[in-house]
Amino acid sequence: MVEVLETKRAATTFRVLTAVAERGPAVNQEEIAEAVGVTSQAVSEYISDLADRGFVEKEARSRYRVTNEGVDWLFQQANDVRRFADHVTDDVLGSVQEDAAVATAEIEEGETVSLSIEAGLLHATPGETGPATGVATTDASEGTVVGVTNFAGVIDLEPGEVTVYQVPPVRAGTAPDIETLTAARSAEVVAADGVEAVVALREAGIEPDVTVAAGEVAADAAGRGMDVVVVVSADRTGRVTDALRDSGLAYEVTDA
């Protein structure tokens, strides 16, 4: 069980420390109490407990700082909550919802199918040979859409690799290394963020698949097992890496 979901006190401790991290260091107990929905006296007790655990340090009157240990604990708990939410969404609710898949052969309604991800899309194959299965809710012929429900098992899928190439912004007055960008030709998805990125790819003979929301698209594609290259103007790299980091995906940043 996720620690911060075990008891009301554990959940409130998590929320208090989050409020201190979000609003600190110039934050008072009344502000935390209002944000969390408890009394100021309760906040004082929670902060005292957090200080005893080494998660918070008091710098001055009504000034608190989250320690490195507190940050690590927040990250750990947040990741645990995220994994639990993914479990509820994918494993619990996923077993009762209906989804669409590409039929790899003729399928009849009510037939058990094996599920896989190919080119980022869910595919259904007649039979129970795969580690993940479902039940068809519609008839389908090869290459058409089939409805699937009653999901069981886990699809064997490794996240794709994500490489981020930074190109100089126009104001830098330097040209990108076009030869480096030719490596993007082997990627299943090529995304570009910024005019400089789009033009650099075109000079390398590559037309980007995506020119908006590059970070979000890259995260979604990699999560579906596709290898992705993102080319981005160096002054916009943070927007891309933030989206990848929020998705928990590993990535490599290289200058071009």
XYZ file of N, CA and C in Angstrom:
768
model
N 0.847 -1.196 0.000
C 0.000 0.000 0.000
C 0.881 1.244 0.000
N 0.452 2.292 -0.697
C 1.194 3.547 -0.735
C 1.162 4.187 0.646
N 2.327 4.556 1.164
C 2.428 5.067 2.532
C 1.476 6.230 2.800
N 1.421 7.205 1.895
C 0.622 8.406 2.161
C -0.868 8.165 1.998
N -1.250 6.965 1.559
C -2.666 6.640 1.452
C -3.126 5.703 2.566
N -2.203 5.300 3.442
C -2.550 4.335 4.478
C -3.450 4.942 5.546
N -3.163 6.179 5.962
C -3.949 6.835 7.009
C -4.168 8.295 6.647
N -5.160 8.894 7.300
C -5.422 10.316 7.087
C -4.229 11.149 7.530
N -3.569 10.754 8.626
C -2.418 11.512 9.114
C -1.276 11.479 8.106
N -1.034 10.313 7.510
C 0.042 10.203 6.521
C -0.256 11.093 5.318
N -1.519 11.102 4.882
C -1.897 11.936 3.739
C -1.733 13.410 4.064
N -2.113 13.802 5.294
C -1.992 15.213 5.687
C -0.534 15.614 5.812
N 0.310 14.704 6.326
C 1.749 14.981 6.403
C 2.307 15.273 5.017
N 1.919 14.464 4.048
C 2.353 14.658 2.667
C 1.892 16.018 2.140
N 0.648 16.391 2.415
C 0.103 17.656 1.917
C 0.765 18.852 2.600
N 1.053 18.734 3.898
C 1.717 19.834 4.610
C 3.118 20.056 4.052
N 3.867 18.974 3.870
C 5.228 19.116 3.344
C 5.196 19.649 1.918
N 4.226 19.231 1.143
C 4.076 19.749 -0.218
C 3.794 21.248 -0.187
N 2.932 21.681 0.746
C 2.610 23.110 0.863
C 3.828 23.927 1.251
N 4.658 23.387 2.143
C 5.888 24.089 2.533
C 6.827 24.196 1.334
N 6.962 23.110 0.582
C 7.839 23.125 -0.593
C 7.331 24.084 -1.651
N 6.022 24.151 -1.801
C 5.428 24.991 -2.840
C 5.469 26.468 -2.482
N 5.249 26.784 -1.215
C 5.111 28.187 -0.810
C 6.319 28.756 -0.072
N 7.208 27.870 0.419
C 8.326 28.319 1.235
C 9.349 29.128 0.461
N 10.301 29.719 1.221
C 10.398 29.634 2.678
C 9.503 30.633 3.438
N 9.070 31.691 2.761
C 8.253 32.702 3.458
C 6.804 32.249 3.502
N 6.515 31.267 4.342
C 5.165 30.731 4.437
C 4.802 30.628 5.913
N 3.586 30.996 6.242
C 3.172 30.892 7.631
C 2.184 29.749 7.816
N 1.954 29.423 9.068
C 1.114 28.275 9.382
C -0.326 28.477 8.936
N -0.788 29.723 8.956
C -2.163 29.994 8.538
C -2.353 29.679 7.051
N -1.353 30.011 6.246
C -1.435 29.723 4.813
C -1.456 28.221 4.565
N -0.625 27.497 5.292
C -0.600 26.048 5.136
C -1.923 25.452 5.593
N -2.422 25.935 6.720
C -3.686 25.424 7.253
C -4.819 25.619 6.258
N -4.844 26.785 5.618
C -5.898 27.060 4.638
C -5.760 26.150 3.417
N -4.529 25.921 2.992
C -4.301 25.084 1.812
C -4.645 23.627 2.080
N -4.360 23.156 3.287
C -4.530 21.736 3.603
C -5.903 21.441 4.187
N -6.500 22.453 4.837
C -7.813 22.245 5.433
C -7.761 21.725 6.853
N -6.740 22.149 7.608
C -6.638 21.799 9.023
C -6.403 23.077 9.811
N -6.342 22.969 11.136
C -6.122 24.150 11.970
C -4.647 24.523 11.999
N -4.369 25.776 12.392
C -2.979 26.229 12.509
C -2.231 25.430 13.565
N -2.947 25.074 14.649
C -2.321 24.268 15.691
C -1.911 22.907 15.146
N -2.771 22.321 14.305
C -2.442 21.028 13.704
C -1.229 21.147 12.789
N -1.166 22.247 12.032
C -0.017 22.472 11.156
C 1.265 22.529 11.972
N 1.207 23.221 13.131
C 2.377 23.323 14.003
C 2.853 21.943 14.436
N 1.903 21.063 14.760
C 2.259 19.708 15.187
C 2.857 18.908 14.032
N 2.286 19.074 12.841
C 2.807 18.346 11.681
C 4.220 18.822 11.339
N 4.441 20.126 11.375
C 5.762 20.658 11.055
C 6.787 20.209 12.086
N 6.378 20.153 13.358
C 7.281 19.662 14.402
C 7.679 18.218 14.124
N 6.705 17.414 13.710
C 6.995 16.016 13.380
C 7.909 15.924 12.160
N 7.655 16.766 11.159
C 8.495 16.764 9.952
C 9.920 17.187 10.285
N 10.053 18.136 11.209
C 11.388 18.574 11.629
C 12.121 17.434 12.346
N 11.383 16.693 13.186
C 11.990 15.559 13.900
C 12.466 14.492 12.920
N 11.781 14.354 11.794
C 12.145 13.356 10.790
C 13.225 13.874 9.849
N 13.615 15.137 10.015
C 14.666 15.715 9.188
C 14.197 16.184 7.837
N 12.877 16.346 7.663
C 12.326 16.742 6.376
C 12.174 18.260 6.247
N 12.164 18.967 7.375
C 11.958 20.418 7.370
C 12.928 21.066 8.342
N 13.437 22.222 7.962
C 14.255 23.036 8.858
C 13.603 24.403 9.019
N 13.607 24.919 10.258
C 13.064 26.250 10.514
C 14.194 27.253 10.431
N 14.073 28.208 9.502
C 15.142 29.183 9.288
C 14.943 30.434 10.128
N 13.706 30.836 10.332
C 13.379 32.022 11.128
C 11.908 31.929 11.481
N 11.400 32.948 12.129
C 9.991 32.933 12.493
C 9.134 32.833 11.232
N 8.296 31.811 11.209
C 7.383 31.573 10.081
C 8.116 31.354 8.761
N 9.347 30.876 8.847
C 10.095 30.559 7.634
C 10.608 29.129 7.741
N 10.181 28.311 6.796
C 10.538 26.898 6.825
C 11.157 26.500 5.484
N 12.093 25.565 5.548
C 12.749 25.088 4.337
C 12.690 23.563 4.302
N 12.310 23.025 3.144
C 12.307 21.577 2.983
C 13.741 21.114 2.739
N 14.181 20.129 3.489
C 15.542 19.610 3.352
C 15.641 18.674 2.146
N 16.873 18.304 1.831
C 17.065 17.343 0.740
C 16.371 16.012 1.049
N 16.401 15.624 2.333
C 15.713 14.388 2.729
C 14.206 14.532 2.526
N 13.682 15.723 2.820
C 12.256 15.959 2.612
C 11.880 15.916 1.142
N 12.735 16.477 0.292
C 12.488 16.449 -1.149
C 12.503 15.008 -1.657
N 13.484 14.226 -1.196
C 13.561 12.821 -1.611
C 12.306 12.061 -1.197
N 11.833 12.320 0.015
C 10.626 11.639 0.501
C 9.413 12.022 -0.333
N 9.295 13.320 -0.649
C 8.181 13.770 -1.489
C 8.218 13.090 -2.848
N 9.400 13.027 -3.460
C 9.533 12.370 -4.759
C 9.123 10.903 -4.669
N 9.597 10.222 -3.617
C 9.282 8.808 -3.465
C 7.777 8.594 -3.316
N 7.159 9.400 -2.448
C 5.720 9.243 -2.227
C 4.927 9.607 -3.480
N 5.342 10.675 -4.166
C 4.638 11.076 -5.391
C 4.729 9.987 -6.452
N 5.900 9.367 -6.576
C 6.056 8.280 -7.542
C 5.207 7.075 -7.164
N 5.134 6.780 -5.851
C 4.303 5.661 -5.404
C 2.830 5.924 -5.714
N 2.392 7.173 -5.473
C 1.000 7.521 -5.766
C 0.733 7.415 -7.264
N 1.692 7.860 -8.071
C 1.528 7.789 -9.526
C 1.424 6.344 -9.990
N 2.287 5.480 -9.449
C 2.235 4.069 -9.842
C 0.914 3.431 -9.423
N 0.431 3.813 -8.231
C -0.841 3.268 -7.770
C -1.981 3.748 -8.664
N -1.930 5.030 -9.052
C -2.962 5.560 -9.949
C -2.915 4.856 -11.300
N -1.696 4.584 -11.792
C -1.560 3.857 -13.058
C -2.143 2.453 -12.933
N -1.909 1.823 -11.770
C -2.462 0.484 -11.540
C -3.982 0.514 -11.571
N -4.563 1.514 -10.897
C -6.022 1.624 -10.879
C -6.548 1.866 -12.286
N -5.891 2.774 -13.013
C -6.352 3.115 -14.354
C -6.175 1.969 -15.339
N -4.984 1.373 -15.326
C -4.664 0.368 -16.338
C -5.168 -1.029 -15.980
N -4.942 -1.434 -14.716
C -5.242 -2.811 -14.341
C -6.669 -3.000 -13.820
N -7.126 -2.029 -13.021
C -8.455 -2.172 -12.426
C -9.530 -1.691 -13.384
N -9.462 -0.408 -13.735
C -10.483 0.130 -14.625
C -10.316 -0.395 -16.045
N -9.057 -0.682 -16.415
C -8.814 -1.183 -17.761
C -9.490 -2.508 -18.043
N -9.759 -3.281 -16.993
C -10.384 -4.584 -17.199
C -11.873 -4.473 -17.478
N -12.478 -3.315 -17.198
C -13.918 -3.182 -17.406
C -14.255 -2.197 -18.527
N -13.283 -1.450 -18.995
C -13.562 -0.500 -20.056
C -13.398 -1.160 -21.423
N -13.851 -0.453 -22.446
C -13.715 -0.942 -23.820
C -12.726 -0.065 -24.559
N -11.862 -0.691 -25.326
C -10.881 0.055 -26.097
C -10.915 -0.440 -27.538
N -10.301 0.337 -28.417
C -10.255 -0.026 -29.832
C -8.883 -0.587 -30.178
N -8.861 -1.581 -31.048
C -7.614 -2.187 -31.494
C -7.697 -2.468 -32.986
N -6.532 -2.664 -33.582
C -6.466 -3.062 -34.989
C -6.491 -4.586 -35.059
N -7.428 -5.135 -35.791
C -7.514 -6.590 -35.928
C -6.440 -7.075 -36.898
N -5.658 -8.064 -36.474
C -4.608 -8.606 -37.342
C -5.130 -9.749 -38.203
N -6.353 -10.205 -37.929
C -7.002 -11.275 -38.705
C -8.499 -11.165 -38.444
N -9.266 -12.014 -39.049
C -10.713 -11.984 -38.836
C -11.038 -12.382 -37.390
N -11.882 -11.569 -36.742
C -12.235 -11.787 -35.341
C -13.751 -11.737 -35.200
N -14.291 -12.612 -34.367
C -15.724 -12.627 -34.110
C -16.016 -12.064 -32.717
N -17.151 -11.416 -32.583
C -17.579 -10.884 -31.288
C -17.584 -12.003 -30.243
N -17.045 -11.711 -29.049
C -16.983 -12.698 -27.973
C -15.736 -13.555 -27.996
N -14.922 -13.429 -29.044
C -13.708 -14.239 -29.168
C -12.598 -13.659 -28.295
N -11.815 -14.535 -27.662
C -10.655 -14.095 -26.892
C -9.526 -13.730 -27.853
N -8.877 -12.614 -27.575
C -7.803 -12.139 -28.447
C -6.559 -11.831 -27.616
N -5.408 -11.960 -28.242
C -4.145 -11.552 -27.636
C -3.837 -10.124 -28.067
N -3.279 -9.352 -27.144
C -3.066 -7.927 -27.391
C -1.578 -7.601 -27.464
N -1.235 -6.691 -28.347
C 0.146 -6.241 -28.490
C 0.133 -4.797 -28.965
N 1.280 -4.151 -28.833
C 1.444 -2.784 -29.320
C 2.395 -2.815 -30.495
N 1.954 -2.316 -31.626
C 2.792 -2.227 -32.823
C 2.652 -0.825 -33.392
N 3.799 -0.188 -33.629
C 3.819 1.183 -34.149
C 2.957 2.103 -33.288
N 2.955 1.835 -31.982
C 2.229 2.692 -31.060
C 0.745 2.433 -30.977
N 0.225 1.441 -31.719
C -1.210 1.159 -31.740
C -1.502 -0.215 -31.153
N -2.638 -0.311 -30.461
C -3.066 -1.586 -29.904
C -3.552 -2.499 -31.025
N -3.051 -3.738 -31.042
C -3.443 -4.737 -32.036
C -4.044 -5.949 -31.338
N -5.022 -6.560 -31.975
C -5.686 -7.746 -31.441
C -5.535 -8.907 -32.402
N -5.103 -10.060 -31.869
C -4.899 -11.266 -32.664
C -5.736 -12.407 -32.070
N -6.470 -13.133 -32.871
C -7.289 -14.226 -32.331
C -6.459 -15.211 -31.518
N -7.009 -15.678 -30.382
C -6.313 -16.661 -29.567
C -5.781 -16.091 -28.269
N -5.196 -16.956 -27.446
C -4.700 -16.577 -26.126
C -3.202 -16.800 -26.003
N -2.475 -16.559 -27.070
C -1.043 -16.855 -27.066
C -0.209 -15.776 -26.382
N -0.719 -14.563 -26.262
C 0.066 -13.465 -25.713
C -0.072 -13.327 -24.218
N 0.826 -12.538 -23.591
C 0.765 -12.317 -22.140
C -0.418 -11.441 -21.723
N -0.990 -10.709 -22.681
C -2.154 -9.861 -22.394
C -3.288 -10.265 -23.331
N -4.476 -10.393 -22.771
C -5.616 -10.817 -23.574
C -6.824 -9.932 -23.309
N -7.828 -10.078 -24.143
C -9.093 -9.379 -23.985
C -10.166 -10.150 -24.712
N -11.377 -9.597 -24.678
C -12.500 -10.233 -25.364
C -13.065 -9.244 -26.373
N -13.219 -9.677 -27.619
C -13.727 -8.806 -28.674
C -15.199 -8.481 -28.429
N -15.543 -7.212 -28.617
C -16.938 -6.791 -28.450
C -17.626 -6.568 -29.789
N -16.861 -6.704 -30.872
C -17.424 -6.536 -32.211
C -16.807 -7.555 -33.157
N -17.445 -7.756 -34.297
C -16.830 -8.517 -35.374
C -15.845 -7.603 -36.102
N -14.803 -8.194 -36.678
C -13.837 -7.386 -37.425
C -13.112 -8.255 -38.433
N -12.730 -7.641 -39.531
C -11.874 -8.309 -40.509
C -10.468 -7.750 -40.378
N -9.511 -8.411 -41.011
C -8.115 -7.992 -40.893
C -7.930 -6.528 -41.303
N -7.239 -5.772 -40.441
C -6.941 -4.378 -40.738
C -8.010 -3.396 -40.324
N -9.141 -3.891 -39.804
C -10.211 -2.983 -39.370
C -10.186 -2.838 -37.851
N -11.052 -1.975 -37.334
C -11.107 -1.700 -35.896
C -11.975 -2.738 -35.207
N -11.509 -3.220 -34.058
C -12.284 -4.147 -33.241
C -12.348 -3.614 -31.814
N -13.509 -3.703 -31.204
C -13.641 -3.318 -29.808
C -13.158 -4.450 -28.913
N -12.486 -4.076 -27.797
C -11.938 -5.086 -26.883
C -12.244 -4.678 -25.444
N -12.627 -5.647 -24.627
C -12.858 -5.406 -23.206
C -12.339 -6.602 -22.409
N -12.607 -6.605 -21.081
C -12.155 -7.693 -20.196
C -10.657 -7.954 -20.330
N -9.884 -6.881 -20.195
C -8.433 -6.988 -20.328
C -7.830 -7.784 -19.181
N -6.847 -8.596 -19.481
C -6.125 -9.367 -18.468
C -4.665 -9.458 -18.871
N -3.785 -9.526 -17.845
C -2.363 -9.629 -18.132
C -1.740 -8.272 -18.425
N -0.492 -8.292 -18.795
C 0.272 -7.071 -19.066
C 0.930 -7.193 -20.430
N 0.762 -6.180 -21.250
C 1.403 -6.173 -22.560
C 2.910 -6.023 -22.390
N 3.650 -6.898 -23.011
C 5.107 -6.871 -22.942
C 5.618 -5.724 -23.809
N 5.961 -4.614 -23.169
C 6.340 -3.424 -23.936
C 7.449 -2.663 -23.229
N 8.539 -2.462 -23.931
C 9.634 -1.650 -23.421
C 9.479 -0.226 -23.944
N 9.643 0.779 -23.080
C 9.562 2.159 -23.574
C 10.588 2.411 -24.666
N 10.232 3.259 -25.613
C 11.168 3.606 -26.669
C 12.268 4.536 -26.182
N 13.312 4.663 -26.972
C 14.409 5.574 -26.635
C 14.076 6.983 -27.129
N 14.429 7.971 -26.326
C 14.181 9.367 -26.687
C 15.511 10.111 -26.715
N 15.819 10.697 -27.864
C 17.021 11.523 -28.001
C 16.598 12.940 -28.348
N 17.111 13.883 -27.589
C 16.794 15.301 -27.805
C 18.036 15.993 -28.361
N 17.891 16.554 -29.552
C 18.986 17.310 -30.166
C 18.693 18.799 -30.036
N 19.621 19.527 -29.423
C 19.495 20.975 -29.300
C 20.191 21.661 -30.467
N 19.481 22.544 -31.156
C 20.113 23.349 -32.205
C 20.187 24.795 -31.727
N 21.167 25.555 -32.193
C 21.323 26.933 -31.720
C 20.120 27.799 -32.102
N 19.671 28.668 -31.201
C 18.619 29.614 -31.572
C 19.171 30.628 -32.553
N 18.303 31.282 -33.300
C 18.743 32.190 -34.356
C 19.632 33.297 -33.819
N 19.345 33.754 -32.605
C 20.138 34.868 -32.057
C 21.574 34.480 -31.720
N 21.850 33.145 -31.656
C 23.203 32.703 -31.343
C 24.160 32.968 -32.505
N 23.605 33.068 -33.716
C 24.432 33.364 -34.882
C 25.294 32.217 -35.341
N 25.006 31.003 -34.885
C 25.771 29.827 -35.309
C 24.835 28.824 -35.979
N 25.408 28.007 -36.849
C 24.607 27.037 -37.599
C 24.629 25.683 -36.890
N 23.554 24.930 -36.996
C 23.538 23.589 -36.398
C 24.393 22.620 -37.197
N 24.757 21.512 -36.560
C 25.510 20.453 -37.223
C 24.496 19.548 -37.925
N 24.273 19.791 -39.199
C 23.260 19.063 -39.952
C 23.590 17.576 -40.026
N 24.872 17.244 -40.121
C 25.273 15.842 -40.204
C 24.811 15.066 -38.982
N 24.894 15.687 -37.802
C 24.452 15.023 -36.574
C 22.977 14.678 -36.638
N 22.191 15.563 -37.244
C 20.742 15.367 -37.277
C 20.306 14.246 -38.212
N 21.185 13.781 -39.072
C 20.791 12.696 -39.970
C 20.479 11.417 -39.204
N 20.932 11.334 -37.948
C 20.622 10.167 -37.120
C 19.124 10.057 -36.873
N 18.410 11.165 -37.034
C 16.958 11.151 -36.803
C 16.223 10.289 -37.820
N 16.864 9.957 -38.930
C 16.199 9.164 -39.969
C 15.816 7.769 -39.484
N 16.515 7.272 -38.469
C 16.223 5.927 -37.973
C 15.115 5.913 -36.925
N 14.673 7.088 -36.480
C 13.635 7.156 -35.445
C 12.262 6.878 -36.045
N 11.387 6.313 -35.230
C 10.021 6.055 -35.681
C 9.174 7.320 -35.654
N 9.519 8.233 -34.746
C 8.824 9.514 -34.667
C 9.867 10.617 -34.558
N 9.720 11.646 -35.383
C 10.612 12.803 -35.338
C 9.766 14.031 -35.026
N 10.078 14.676 -33.921
C 9.335 15.862 -33.505
C 10.263 17.063 -33.495
N 9.714 18.234 -33.797
C 10.508 19.463 -33.823
C 9.799 20.536 -33.007
N 10.577 21.310 -32.261
C 10.034 22.412 -31.470
C 10.825 23.673 -31.803
N 10.179 24.612 -32.483
C 10.840 25.856 -32.868
C 11.183 25.874 -34.344
N 11.135 27.074 -34.924
C 11.418 27.220 -36.355
C 12.817 26.726 -36.686
N 13.789 27.049 -35.807
C 15.163 26.624 -36.072
C 15.258 25.103 -36.189
N 14.490 24.408 -35.349
C 14.514 22.944 -35.363
C 13.912 22.386 -36.647
N 12.791 22.962 -37.061
C 12.123 22.495 -38.284
C 13.034 22.690 -39.496
N 13.623 23.880 -39.602
C 14.479 24.188 -40.750
C 15.721 23.301 -40.746
N 16.306 23.065 -39.576
C 17.505 22.228 -39.497
C 17.205 20.810 -39.964
N 16.068 20.285 -39.556
C 15.687 18.940 -39.999
C 15.485 18.895 -41.508
N 14.848 19.900 -42.053
C 14.624 19.927 -43.501
C 15.938 20.017 -44.252
N 16.900 20.741 -43.687
C 18.217 20.811 -44.320
C 18.906 19.450 -44.284
N 18.534 18.626 -43.298
C 19.082 17.271 -43.206
C 18.281 16.290 -44.049
N 17.273 16.800 -44.768
C 16.453 15.947 -45.620
C 15.388 15.178 -44.869
N 14.988 15.701 -43.710
C 13.997 15.014 -42.873
C 12.818 15.945 -42.613
N 11.623 15.484 -42.897
C 10.426 16.258 -42.600
C 9.884 15.779 -41.250
N 9.803 16.664 -40.258
C 9.334 16.229 -38.938
C 7.889 15.751 -38.972
N 7.598 14.758 -38.155
C 6.229 14.258 -38.044
C 5.359 15.207 -37.239
N 5.985 15.917 -36.295
C 5.256 16.779 -35.357
C 6.005 18.092 -35.201
N 5.281 19.201 -35.207
C 5.919 20.505 -34.994
C 5.245 21.282 -33.867
N 4.324 20.661 -33.158
C 3.691 21.288 -31.988
C 3.679 20.274 -30.852
N 3.707 20.790 -29.598
C 3.675 19.925 -28.414
C 4.670 18.781 -28.529
N 5.881 19.094 -28.936
C 6.872 18.049 -29.226
C 7.174 17.183 -28.010
N 7.311 17.784 -26.841
C 7.627 17.014 -25.641
C 6.530 16.047 -25.274
N 5.290 16.517 -25.320
C 4.159 15.663 -24.968
C 3.996 14.515 -25.959
N 4.149 14.834 -27.236
C 4.028 13.785 -28.264
C 5.156 12.764 -28.112
N 6.367 13.252 -27.858
C 7.500 12.340 -27.688
C 7.272 11.415 -26.501
N 6.766 11.957 -25.392
C 6.509 11.141 -24.208
C 5.457 10.078 -24.498
N 4.405 10.460 -25.197
C 3.339 9.508 -25.508
C 3.844 8.413 -26.442
N 4.593 8.804 -27.471
C 5.103 7.828 -28.438
C 6.094 6.871 -27.786
N 7.012 7.405 -26.989
C 8.003 6.547 -26.323
C 7.319 5.610 -25.339
N 6.278 6.102 -24.675
C 5.529 5.250 -23.760
C 4.838 4.106 -24.459
N 4.637 4.246 -25.762
C 4.033 3.179 -26.571
C 5.090 2.321 -27.262
N 6.351 2.502 -26.848
C 7.413 1.646 -27.354
C 8.109 2.139 -28.596
N 7.867 3.372 -29.017
C 8.457 3.898 -30.248
C 9.703 4.720 -29.936
N 10.733 4.571 -30.777
C 11.947 5.381 -30.638
C 11.680 6.766 -31.223
N 12.087 7.786 -30.475
C 11.735 9.161 -30.834
C 12.974 10.049 -30.847
N 13.016 10.939 -31.816
C 14.004 12.018 -31.842
C 13.257 13.334 -31.766
N 13.693 14.198 -30.858
C 13.142 15.544 -30.764
C 14.258 16.527 -31.075
N 14.035 17.402 -32.037
C 14.981 18.474 -32.337
C 14.350 19.759 -31.844
N 15.096 20.503 -31.049
C 14.523 21.671 -30.395
C 15.545 22.796 -30.356
N 15.044 24.018 -30.526
C 15.898 25.190 -30.333
C 16.347 25.213 -28.877
N 17.634 25.480 -28.639
C 18.205 25.350 -27.306
C 17.485 26.191 -26.259
N 16.872 27.282 -26.671
C 16.169 28.112 -25.700
C 14.783 27.577 -25.352
N 14.402 26.459 -25.985
C 13.092 25.857 -25.704
C 13.229 24.436 -25.165
N 14.474 24.006 -24.909
C 14.707 22.626 -24.489
C 13.951 22.273 -23.214
N 13.893 23.199 -22.273
C 13.247 22.931 -20.994
C 11.807 22.479 -21.131
N 11.090 23.036 -22.101
C 9.690 22.650 -22.297
C 9.583 21.191 -22.702
N 10.521 20.745 -23.518
C 10.515 19.352 -23.968
C 10.924 18.411 -22.838
N 12.033 18.722 -22.176
C 12.520 17.825 -21.120
C 11.572 17.789 -19.929
N 10.876 18.881 -19.641
C 9.893 18.866 -18.549
C 8.795 17.847 -18.834
N 8.307 17.824 -20.072
C 7.253 16.877 -20.436
C 7.754 15.441 -20.343
N 8.989 15.205 -20.756
C 9.552 13.856 -20.676
C 9.767 13.443 -19.226
N 10.262 14.373 -18.418
C 10.507 14.072 -17.009
C 9.197 13.793 -16.280
N 8.172 14.570 -16.590
C 6.870 14.361 -15.952
C 6.296 12.986 -16.276
N 6.671 12.443 -17.424
C 6.179 11.131 -17.829
C 7.043 9.996 -17.286
N 8.134 10.349 -16.613
C 9.002 9.324 -16.038
C 9.861 8.606 -17.057
N 10.067 9.226 -18.225
C 10.843 8.579 -19.285
C 12.294 9.034 -19.273
N 13.185 8.113 -19.567
C 14.592 8.454 -19.707
C 14.829 9.078 -21.075
N 15.781 9.982 -21.145
C 16.090 10.636 -22.416
C 17.540 11.102 -22.392
N 18.055 11.379 -23.588
C 19.429 11.852 -23.736
C 19.406 13.163 -24.501
N 20.132 14.162 -24.013
C 20.196 15.466 -24.670
C 21.571 15.627 -25.306
N 21.579 15.972 -26.594
C 22.823 16.128 -27.351
C 22.766 17.429 -28.137
N 23.890 18.122 -28.241
C 23.960 19.343 -29.036
C 24.162 18.990 -30.511
N 23.526 19.772 -31.350
C 23.677 19.562 -32.794
C 24.020 20.888 -33.457
